[in-house]
Amino acid sequence: MRKPIIAGNWKMNKTAAEAKELVNELKPLVKDAECDVVVCVPFTDIYAVAEAVKGSNIRLGAQNVHFADHGAFTGEISADMLLEAGVEYVIIGHSERRQYFGETDETVNKRTLTALAKGLKPIVCVGESLEERETGKTEAVLKAQIVNGLKDVEDITKVVVAYEPIWAIGTGKTATAEQANETIAFIRKTIAENFCPKCAEKVRIQYGGSMNAKNAHELMSMPEIDGGLIGGASLKAEDFSIVVKM
Ligand code: PGA
């Protein structure tokens, strides 16, 4: 009943010209996809990709959005800027933003509330570090990220959550399908307890972290996993299209 969503997170890869090439290669490969297909591209690629995806089933996403409408926020991008450029989805609170750019649950929350108010579809990332997993803190960490990061969200069904264990990102180490399923079930339970039980059943929760053409099938066959946020494997049209077709 939840439509799967596969989103590519290109991170800081591809110039506008390269982006256009990749999307043009991708279009025919994913045209019959049964899931929602999204590419979250660097800011400078947005106009080129918006043009390239026209008339296709590929949706356009960005990798961050600021919470203010405009103003003195050097290096940031507003929701209106993204919307005017044709952006529909936006990744918020990726662990790399949290780790390298001081993103906190509080700023994640502000960005998410702004995205929703403006009509962007947020993909909000949560996930524990290896140390947190090994010391039994996974559930407490995820609960805090969900409760604080999504505070005051009125319609939680409009949010896509991406569960990305930090130790699995870009490392080639995936969570086992069972581990991912179990943790995503916990996230859904947390949403049920803190928002509403009925809505929790509708929220799409992706897995992310070294998901690729080889392991996507097993992950996607788990009942709680509603798609993937794909980094490295989204940079090759063939690989990404295999994940999309799982
Ligand atoms: P990865 O990245 O697939 O390269 O591990 C996923 C992500 O960080 O979104």
PDB file of C-alpha atoms and ligand atoms in Angstrom:
ATOM      1  CA  MET A   1       0.000   0.000   0.000  1.00  0.00           C
ATOM      2  CA  ARG A   2       3.016   2.297   0.340  1.00  0.00           C
ATOM      3  CA  LYS A   3       4.474   3.170  -3.031  1.00  0.00           C
ATOM      4  CA  PRO A   4       8.214   2.549  -2.940  1.00  0.00           C
ATOM      5  CA  ILE A   5      10.494   5.501  -3.619  1.00  0.00           C
ATOM      6  CA  ILE A   6      14.022   5.125  -4.926  1.00  0.00           C
ATOM      7  CA  ALA A   7      16.048   8.322  -4.743  1.00  0.00           C
ATOM      8  CA  GLY A   8      19.566   8.901  -6.003  1.00  0.00           C
ATOM      9  CA  ASN A   9      21.707  11.086  -3.784  1.00  0.00           C
ATOM     10  CA  TRP A  10      24.396  12.330  -6.117  1.00  0.00           C
ATOM     11  CA  LYS A  11      26.162  14.221  -3.320  1.00  0.00           C
ATOM     12  CA  MET A  12      28.898  16.511  -4.726  1.00  0.00           C
ATOM     13  CA  ASN A  13      29.218  14.698  -8.045  1.00  0.00           C
ATOM     14  CA  LYS A  14      28.502  15.610 -11.673  1.00  0.00           C
ATOM     15  CA  THR A  15      28.794  18.954 -13.401  1.00  0.00           C
ATOM     16  CA  ALA A  16      25.678  20.208 -15.161  1.00  0.00           C
ATOM     17  CA  ALA A  17      26.862  18.750 -18.470  1.00  0.00           C
ATOM     18  CA  GLU A  18      27.602  15.384 -16.867  1.00  0.00           C
ATOM     19  CA  ALA A  19      24.275  15.480 -15.059  1.00  0.00           C
ATOM     20  CA  LYS A  20      22.387  15.961 -18.286  1.00  0.00           C
ATOM     21  CA  GLU A  21      24.211  13.022 -19.823  1.00  0.00           C
ATOM     22  CA  LEU A  22      23.466  10.740 -16.885  1.00  0.00           C
ATOM     23  CA  VAL A  23      19.767  11.644 -16.823  1.00  0.00           C
ATOM     24  CA  ASN A  24      19.411  11.139 -20.559  1.00  0.00           C
ATOM     25  CA  GLU A  25      20.946   7.700 -20.167  1.00  0.00           C
ATOM     26  CA  LEU A  26      18.699   6.934 -17.214  1.00  0.00           C
ATOM     27  CA  LYS A  27      15.362   7.992 -18.729  1.00  0.00           C
ATOM     28  CA  PRO A  28      14.739   5.017 -21.039  1.00  0.00           C
ATOM     29  CA  LEU A  29      16.063   2.577 -18.432  1.00  0.00           C
ATOM     30  CA  VAL A  30      13.558   3.583 -15.737  1.00  0.00           C
ATOM     31  CA  LYS A  31      10.567   4.621 -17.812  1.00  0.00           C
ATOM     32  CA  ASP A  32       8.478   1.629 -16.728  1.00  0.00           C
ATOM     33  CA  ALA A  33       9.362   1.856 -13.057  1.00  0.00           C
ATOM     34  CA  GLU A  34       6.594   1.017 -10.639  1.00  0.00           C
ATOM     35  CA  CYS A  35       8.150   3.078  -7.870  1.00  0.00           C
ATOM     36  CA  ASP A  36       8.718   6.823  -7.576  1.00  0.00           C
ATOM     37  CA  VAL A  37      12.108   7.662  -9.072  1.00  0.00           C
ATOM     38  CA  VAL A  38      13.954  10.738  -7.821  1.00  0.00           C
ATOM     39  CA  VAL A  39      17.405  12.193  -8.468  1.00  0.00           C
ATOM     40  CA  CYS A  40      18.750  14.586  -5.831  1.00  0.00           C
ATOM     41  CA  VAL A  41      21.379  16.630  -7.596  1.00  0.00           C
ATOM     42  CA  PRO A  42      23.835  19.423  -6.709  1.00  0.00           C
ATOM     43  CA  PHE A  43      22.351  22.940  -6.857  1.00  0.00           C
ATOM     44  CA  THR A  44      24.260  23.881  -9.994  1.00  0.00           C
ATOM     45  CA  ASP A  45      22.767  20.896 -11.868  1.00  0.00           C
ATOM     46  CA  ILE A  46      19.155  21.681 -11.048  1.00  0.00           C
ATOM     47  CA  TYR A  47      18.222  23.720 -14.131  1.00  0.00           C
ATOM     48  CA  ALA A  48      19.914  21.317 -16.544  1.00  0.00           C
ATOM     49  CA  VAL A  49      18.292  18.292 -14.917  1.00  0.00           C
ATOM     50  CA  ALA A  50      14.869  19.974 -14.709  1.00  0.00           C
ATOM     51  CA  GLU A  51      15.043  20.406 -18.459  1.00  0.00           C
ATOM     52  CA  ALA A  52      16.340  16.881 -19.070  1.00  0.00           C
ATOM     53  CA  VAL A  53      13.640  15.123 -16.990  1.00  0.00           C
ATOM     54  CA  LYS A  54      10.730  16.965 -18.618  1.00  0.00           C
ATOM     55  CA  GLY A  55       8.103  14.513 -19.824  1.00  0.00           C
ATOM     56  CA  SER A  56       9.741  11.591 -18.012  1.00  0.00           C
ATOM     57  CA  ASN A  57       8.871   9.800 -14.768  1.00  0.00           C
ATOM     58  CA  ILE A  58      12.048  11.026 -13.069  1.00  0.00           C
ATOM     59  CA  ARG A  59      11.428  13.549 -10.314  1.00  0.00           C
ATOM     60  CA  LEU A  60      13.879  16.220  -9.328  1.00  0.00           C
ATOM     61  CA  GLY A  61      15.308  16.636  -5.845  1.00  0.00           C
ATOM     62  CA  ALA A  62      17.843  18.871  -4.103  1.00  0.00           C
ATOM     63  CA  GLN A  63      20.180  17.999  -1.236  1.00  0.00           C
ATOM     64  CA  ASN A  64      19.395  20.786   1.202  1.00  0.00           C
ATOM     65  CA  VAL A  65      17.104  23.769   1.764  1.00  0.00           C
ATOM     66  CA  HIS A  66      17.348  26.709   4.125  1.00  0.00           C
ATOM     67  CA  PHE A  67      14.554  27.594   6.532  1.00  0.00           C
ATOM     68  CA  ALA A  68      14.484  31.326   5.859  1.00  0.00           C
ATOM     69  CA  ASP A  69      12.678  32.827   2.868  1.00  0.00           C
ATOM     70  CA  HIS A  70      15.697  34.940   1.921  1.00  0.00           C
ATOM     71  CA  GLY A  71      18.426  36.991   3.548  1.00  0.00           C
ATOM     72  CA  ALA A  72      21.993  36.963   4.799  1.00  0.00           C
ATOM     73  CA  PHE A  73      22.713  33.223   4.702  1.00  0.00           C
ATOM     74  CA  THR A  74      25.776  32.937   2.494  1.00  0.00           C
ATOM     75  CA  GLY A  75      25.979  29.639   0.681  1.00  0.00           C
ATOM     76  CA  GLU A  76      22.381  28.610   1.372  1.00  0.00           C
ATOM     77  CA  ILE A  77      19.378  28.101  -0.944  1.00  0.00           C
ATOM     78  CA  SER A  78      15.735  28.880  -0.213  1.00  0.00           C
ATOM     79  CA  ALA A  79      12.651  26.769  -0.859  1.00  0.00           C
ATOM     80  CA  ASP A  80      11.317  29.339  -3.343  1.00  0.00           C
ATOM     81  CA  MET A  81      14.549  29.163  -5.334  1.00  0.00           C
ATOM     82  CA  LEU A  82      14.250  25.377  -5.509  1.00  0.00           C
ATOM     83  CA  LEU A  83      10.562  25.419  -6.387  1.00  0.00           C
ATOM     84  CA  GLU A  84      11.005  27.921  -9.174  1.00  0.00           C
ATOM     85  CA  ALA A  85      13.744  25.732 -10.639  1.00  0.00           C
ATOM     86  CA  GLY A  86      11.386  22.749 -10.706  1.00  0.00           C
ATOM     87  CA  VAL A  87      12.493  20.876  -7.585  1.00  0.00           C
ATOM     88  CA  GLU A  88       9.941  18.595  -5.918  1.00  0.00           C
ATOM     89  CA  TYR A  89      11.909  16.647  -3.276  1.00  0.00           C
ATOM     90  CA  VAL A  90      14.663  17.722  -0.902  1.00  0.00           C
ATOM     91  CA  ILE A  91      17.031  15.699   1.264  1.00  0.00           C
ATOM     92  CA  ILE A  92      17.275  17.126   4.779  1.00  0.00           C
ATOM     93  CA  GLY A  93      19.671  16.193   7.570  1.00  0.00           C
ATOM     94  CA  HIS A  94      21.898  13.792   5.692  1.00  0.00           C
ATOM     95  CA  SER A  95      24.547  12.410   8.046  1.00  0.00           C
ATOM     96  CA  GLU A  96      27.251  14.182   6.013  1.00  0.00           C
ATOM     97  CA  ARG A  97      25.480  17.486   6.697  1.00  0.00           C
ATOM     98  CA  ARG A  98      25.230  16.579  10.376  1.00  0.00           C
ATOM     99  CA  GLN A  99      28.874  15.454  10.528  1.00  0.00           C
ATOM    100  CA  TYR A 100      30.638  18.149   8.473  1.00  0.00           C
ATOM    101  CA  PHE A 101      28.294  21.143   8.459  1.00  0.00           C
ATOM    102  CA  GLY A 102      26.889  21.311  11.957  1.00  0.00           C
ATOM    103  CA  GLU A 103      23.380  20.175  11.105  1.00  0.00           C
ATOM    104  CA  THR A 104      21.414  19.314  14.250  1.00  0.00           C
ATOM    105  CA  ASP A 105      17.958  17.906  14.930  1.00  0.00           C
ATOM    106  CA  GLU A 106      16.880  21.489  15.550  1.00  0.00           C
ATOM    107  CA  THR A 107      18.043  22.771  12.153  1.00  0.00           C
ATOM    108  CA  VAL A 108      16.696  19.627  10.502  1.00  0.00           C
ATOM    109  CA  ASN A 109      13.366  20.436  12.094  1.00  0.00           C
ATOM    110  CA  LYS A 110      13.388  24.041  10.882  1.00  0.00           C
ATOM    111  CA  ARG A 111      14.323  23.023   7.346  1.00  0.00           C
ATOM    112  CA  THR A 112      11.668  20.296   7.314  1.00  0.00           C
ATOM    113  CA  LEU A 113       8.896  22.602   8.520  1.00  0.00           C
ATOM    114  CA  THR A 114       9.831  25.175   5.889  1.00  0.00           C
ATOM    115  CA  ALA A 115      10.006  22.576   3.122  1.00  0.00           C
ATOM    116  CA  LEU A 116       6.539  21.282   4.021  1.00  0.00           C
ATOM    117  CA  ALA A 117       5.042  24.756   4.338  1.00  0.00           C
ATOM    118  CA  LYS A 118       6.366  25.609   0.878  1.00  0.00           C
ATOM    119  CA  GLY A 119       5.190  22.384  -0.720  1.00  0.00           C
ATOM    120  CA  LEU A 120       8.532  20.617  -1.123  1.00  0.00           C
ATOM    121  CA  LYS A 121       8.634  16.922  -0.232  1.00  0.00           C
ATOM    122  CA  PRO A 122      11.292  16.350   2.420  1.00  0.00           C
ATOM    123  CA  ILE A 123      13.399  13.198   2.601  1.00  0.00           C
ATOM    124  CA  VAL A 124      14.574  13.387   6.202  1.00  0.00           C
ATOM    125  CA  CYS A 125      17.643  11.307   7.046  1.00  0.00           C
ATOM    126  CA  VAL A 126      18.244   9.584  10.357  1.00  0.00           C
ATOM    127  CA  GLY A 127      20.805   7.014  11.412  1.00  0.00           C
ATOM    128  CA  GLU A 128      23.197   5.896  14.114  1.00  0.00           C
ATOM    129  CA  SER A 129      27.005   5.731  14.117  1.00  0.00           C
ATOM    130  CA  LEU A 130      28.896   2.478  14.534  1.00  0.00           C
ATOM    131  CA  GLU A 131      29.799   3.388  18.095  1.00  0.00           C
ATOM    132  CA  GLU A 132      26.176   4.125  18.918  1.00  0.00           C
ATOM    133  CA  ARG A 133      25.104   0.778  17.470  1.00  0.00           C
ATOM    134  CA  GLU A 134      27.811  -1.129  19.293  1.00  0.00           C
ATOM    135  CA  THR A 135      26.980   0.479  22.626  1.00  0.00           C
ATOM    136  CA  GLY A 136      23.266  -0.243  22.302  1.00  0.00           C
ATOM    137  CA  LYS A 137      22.206   3.355  21.692  1.00  0.00           C
ATOM    138  CA  THR A 138      20.626   2.924  18.248  1.00  0.00           C
ATOM    139  CA  GLU A 139      17.010   3.176  19.377  1.00  0.00           C
ATOM    140  CA  ALA A 140      17.587   6.167  21.661  1.00  0.00           C
ATOM    141  CA  VAL A 141      19.472   8.024  18.909  1.00  0.00           C
ATOM    142  CA  LEU A 142      16.836   7.328  16.278  1.00  0.00           C
ATOM    143  CA  LYS A 143      14.014   8.236  18.618  1.00  0.00           C
ATOM    144  CA  ALA A 144      15.604  11.616  19.386  1.00  0.00           C
ATOM    145  CA  GLN A 145      16.215  12.277  15.685  1.00  0.00           C
ATOM    146  CA  ILE A 146      12.596  11.469  14.824  1.00  0.00           C
ATOM    147  CA  VAL A 147      10.929  13.222  17.751  1.00  0.00           C
ATOM    148  CA  ASN A 148      13.083  16.371  17.595  1.00  0.00           C
ATOM    149  CA  GLY A 149      13.705  16.467  13.867  1.00  0.00           C
ATOM    150  CA  LEU A 150      10.043  16.093  12.969  1.00  0.00           C
ATOM    151  CA  LYS A 151       8.597  18.117  15.856  1.00  0.00           C
ATOM    152  CA  ASP A 152       5.405  20.037  14.983  1.00  0.00           C
ATOM    153  CA  VAL A 153       5.033  18.372  11.588  1.00  0.00           C
ATOM    154  CA  GLU A 154       1.289  18.365  11.031  1.00  0.00           C
ATOM    155  CA  ASP A 155       0.989  15.790   8.294  1.00  0.00           C
ATOM    156  CA  ILE A 156       3.714  13.240   8.821  1.00  0.00           C
ATOM    157  CA  THR A 157       2.584  11.258   5.765  1.00  0.00           C
ATOM    158  CA  LYS A 158       4.102  14.009   3.604  1.00  0.00           C
ATOM    159  CA  VAL A 159       7.567  13.191   4.929  1.00  0.00           C
ATOM    160  CA  VAL A 160       9.786  10.454   3.517  1.00  0.00           C
ATOM    161  CA  VAL A 161      12.208   9.148   6.147  1.00  0.00           C
ATOM    162  CA  ALA A 162      15.549   7.701   5.077  1.00  0.00           C
ATOM    163  CA  TYR A 163      17.148   5.364   7.583  1.00  0.00           C
ATOM    164  CA  GLU A 164      20.873   5.453   6.892  1.00  0.00           C
ATOM    165  CA  PRO A 165      23.173   3.800   9.422  1.00  0.00           C
ATOM    166  CA  ILE A 166      26.291   5.983   9.201  1.00  0.00           C
ATOM    167  CA  TRP A 167      28.582   2.954   9.266  1.00  0.00           C
ATOM    168  CA  ALA A 168      26.974   1.679   6.059  1.00  0.00           C
ATOM    169  CA  ILE A 169      27.294   4.870   4.009  1.00  0.00           C
ATOM    170  CA  GLY A 170      29.878   4.637   1.272  1.00  0.00           C
ATOM    171  CA  THR A 171      31.635   1.814   3.086  1.00  0.00           C
ATOM    172  CA  GLY A 172      30.354  -1.160   1.128  1.00  0.00           C
ATOM    173  CA  LYS A 173      29.039  -2.464   4.462  1.00  0.00           C
ATOM    174  CA  THR A 174      25.258  -2.775   4.262  1.00  0.00           C
ATOM    175  CA  ALA A 175      23.035  -3.434   7.209  1.00  0.00           C
ATOM    176  CA  THR A 176      21.623  -6.930   6.775  1.00  0.00           C
ATOM    177  CA  ALA A 177      18.113  -6.893   5.393  1.00  0.00           C
ATOM    178  CA  GLU A 178      16.828  -8.128   8.751  1.00  0.00           C
ATOM    179  CA  GLN A 179      18.746  -5.431  10.656  1.00  0.00           C
ATOM    180  CA  ALA A 180      17.419  -2.721   8.346  1.00  0.00           C
ATOM    181  CA  ASN A 181      13.878  -4.067   8.509  1.00  0.00           C
ATOM    182  CA  GLU A 182      13.920  -4.288  12.289  1.00  0.00           C
ATOM    183  CA  THR A 183      15.310  -0.779  12.706  1.00  0.00           C
ATOM    184  CA  ILE A 184      12.831   0.684  10.245  1.00  0.00           C
ATOM    185  CA  ALA A 185      10.024  -1.074  12.151  1.00  0.00           C
ATOM    186  CA  PHE A 186      11.290   0.704  15.264  1.00  0.00           C
ATOM    187  CA  ILE A 187      11.230   4.054  13.428  1.00  0.00           C
ATOM    188  CA  ARG A 188       7.660   3.377  12.315  1.00  0.00           C
ATOM    189  CA  LYS A 189       6.674   2.523  15.888  1.00  0.00           C
ATOM    190  CA  THR A 190       8.264   5.751  17.094  1.00  0.00           C
ATOM    191  CA  ILE A 191       6.282   7.703  14.504  1.00  0.00           C
ATOM    192  CA  ALA A 192       3.098   5.890  15.576  1.00  0.00           C
ATOM    193  CA  GLU A 193       3.682   6.762  19.223  1.00  0.00           C
ATOM    194  CA  ASN A 194       4.658  10.373  18.648  1.00  0.00           C
ATOM    195  CA  PHE A 195       2.450  11.364  15.723  1.00  0.00           C
ATOM    196  CA  CYS A 196      -0.422   9.044  14.885  1.00  0.00           C
ATOM    197  CA  PRO A 197      -0.609   5.271  14.490  1.00  0.00           C
ATOM    198  CA  LYS A 198      -2.634   5.388  11.283  1.00  0.00           C
ATOM    199  CA  CYS A 199      -0.283   7.891   9.643  1.00  0.00           C
ATOM    200  CA  ALA A 200       2.753   5.813  10.595  1.00  0.00           C
ATOM    201  CA  GLU A 201       1.475   3.042   8.348  1.00  0.00           C
ATOM    202  CA  LYS A 202       1.473   5.489   5.450  1.00  0.00           C
ATOM    203  CA  VAL A 203       4.915   7.018   5.955  1.00  0.00           C
ATOM    204  CA  ARG A 204       7.465   5.800   3.455  1.00  0.00           C
ATOM    205  CA  ILE A 205      10.734   4.817   5.075  1.00  0.00           C
ATOM    206  CA  GLN A 206      13.741   4.174   2.869  1.00  0.00           C
ATOM    207  CA  TYR A 207      16.918   2.327   3.638  1.00  0.00           C
ATOM    208  CA  GLY A 208      20.216   3.922   2.632  1.00  0.00           C
ATOM    209  CA  GLY A 209      23.847   2.911   2.952  1.00  0.00           C
ATOM    210  CA  SER A 210      25.752   0.990   0.275  1.00  0.00           C
ATOM    211  CA  MET A 211      22.511  -0.131  -1.363  1.00  0.00           C
ATOM    212  CA  ASN A 212      23.275  -1.263  -4.897  1.00  0.00           C
ATOM    213  CA  ALA A 213      22.268  -3.473  -7.802  1.00  0.00           C
ATOM    214  CA  LYS A 214      23.415  -6.567  -5.932  1.00  0.00           C
ATOM    215  CA  ASN A 215      21.737  -6.160  -2.571  1.00  0.00           C
ATOM    216  CA  ALA A 216      18.664  -4.075  -3.470  1.00  0.00           C
ATOM    217  CA  HIS A 217      16.441  -7.056  -4.117  1.00  0.00           C
ATOM    218  CA  GLU A 218      16.928  -8.521  -0.673  1.00  0.00           C
ATOM    219  CA  LEU A 219      16.470  -5.165   1.050  1.00  0.00           C
ATOM    220  CA  MET A 220      13.412  -4.240  -1.014  1.00  0.00           C
ATOM    221  CA  SER A 221      11.723  -7.555  -0.287  1.00  0.00           C
ATOM    222  CA  MET A 222      11.509  -6.671   3.413  1.00  0.00           C
ATOM    223  CA  PRO A 223       8.020  -5.542   4.466  1.00  0.00           C
ATOM    224  CA  GLU A 224       9.082  -2.367   6.298  1.00  0.00           C
ATOM    225  CA  ILE A 225      11.502  -1.051   3.661  1.00  0.00           C
ATOM    226  CA  ASP A 226       9.773   1.276   1.222  1.00  0.00           C
ATOM    227  CA  GLY A 227      12.657   2.138  -1.045  1.00  0.00           C
ATOM    228  CA  GLY A 228      16.191   3.383  -0.941  1.00  0.00           C
ATOM    229  CA  LEU A 229      18.373   6.458  -0.832  1.00  0.00           C
ATOM    230  CA  ILE A 230      21.207   5.527  -3.124  1.00  0.00           C
ATOM    231  CA  GLY A 231      24.584   7.263  -3.146  1.00  0.00           C
ATOM    232  CA  GLY A 232      27.424   5.683  -5.106  1.00  0.00           C
ATOM    233  CA  ALA A 233      25.206   3.365  -7.150  1.00  0.00           C
ATOM    234  CA  SER A 234      23.062   6.277  -8.351  1.00  0.00           C
ATOM    235  CA  LEU A 235      25.973   7.713 -10.336  1.00  0.00           C
ATOM    236  CA  LYS A 236      25.787   4.958 -12.937  1.00  0.00           C
ATOM    237  CA  ALA A 237      22.588   4.785 -14.974  1.00  0.00           C
ATOM    238  CA  GLU A 238      22.683   1.016 -15.370  1.00  0.00           C
ATOM    239  CA  ASP A 239      23.225   0.310 -11.651  1.00  0.00           C
ATOM    240  CA  PHE A 240      20.620   2.822 -10.525  1.00  0.00           C
ATOM    241  CA  SER A 241      18.057   1.449 -12.976  1.00  0.00           C
ATOM    242  CA  ILE A 242      18.562  -2.069 -11.607  1.00  0.00           C
ATOM    243  CA  VAL A 243      17.828  -0.803  -8.095  1.00  0.00           C
ATOM    244  CA  VAL A 244      14.766   1.037  -9.403  1.00  0.00           C
ATOM    245  CA  LYS A 245      13.385  -2.114 -10.991  1.00  0.00           C
ATOM    246  CA  MET A 246      13.630  -4.270  -7.839  1.00  0.00           C
TER     247      MET A 246
HETATM  248  P1  PGA B   1      25.958   5.203  -0.435  1.00  0.00           P
HETATM  249  O1  PGA B   1      25.339   6.567   0.122  1.00  0.00           O
HETATM  250  O2  PGA B   1      24.863   4.500  -1.189  1.00  0.00           O
HETATM  251  O3  PGA B   1      27.095   5.608  -1.295  1.00  0.00           O
HETATM  252  O4  PGA B   1      26.379   4.405   0.768  1.00  0.00           O
HETATM  253  C1  PGA B   1      24.025   6.631   0.568  1.00  0.00           C
HETATM  254  C2  PGA B   1      23.756   8.001   1.123  1.00  0.00           C
HETATM  255  O5  PGA B   1      24.621   8.570   1.803  1.00  0.00           O
HETATM  256  O6  PGA B   1      22.660   8.572   0.904  1.00  0.00           O
END
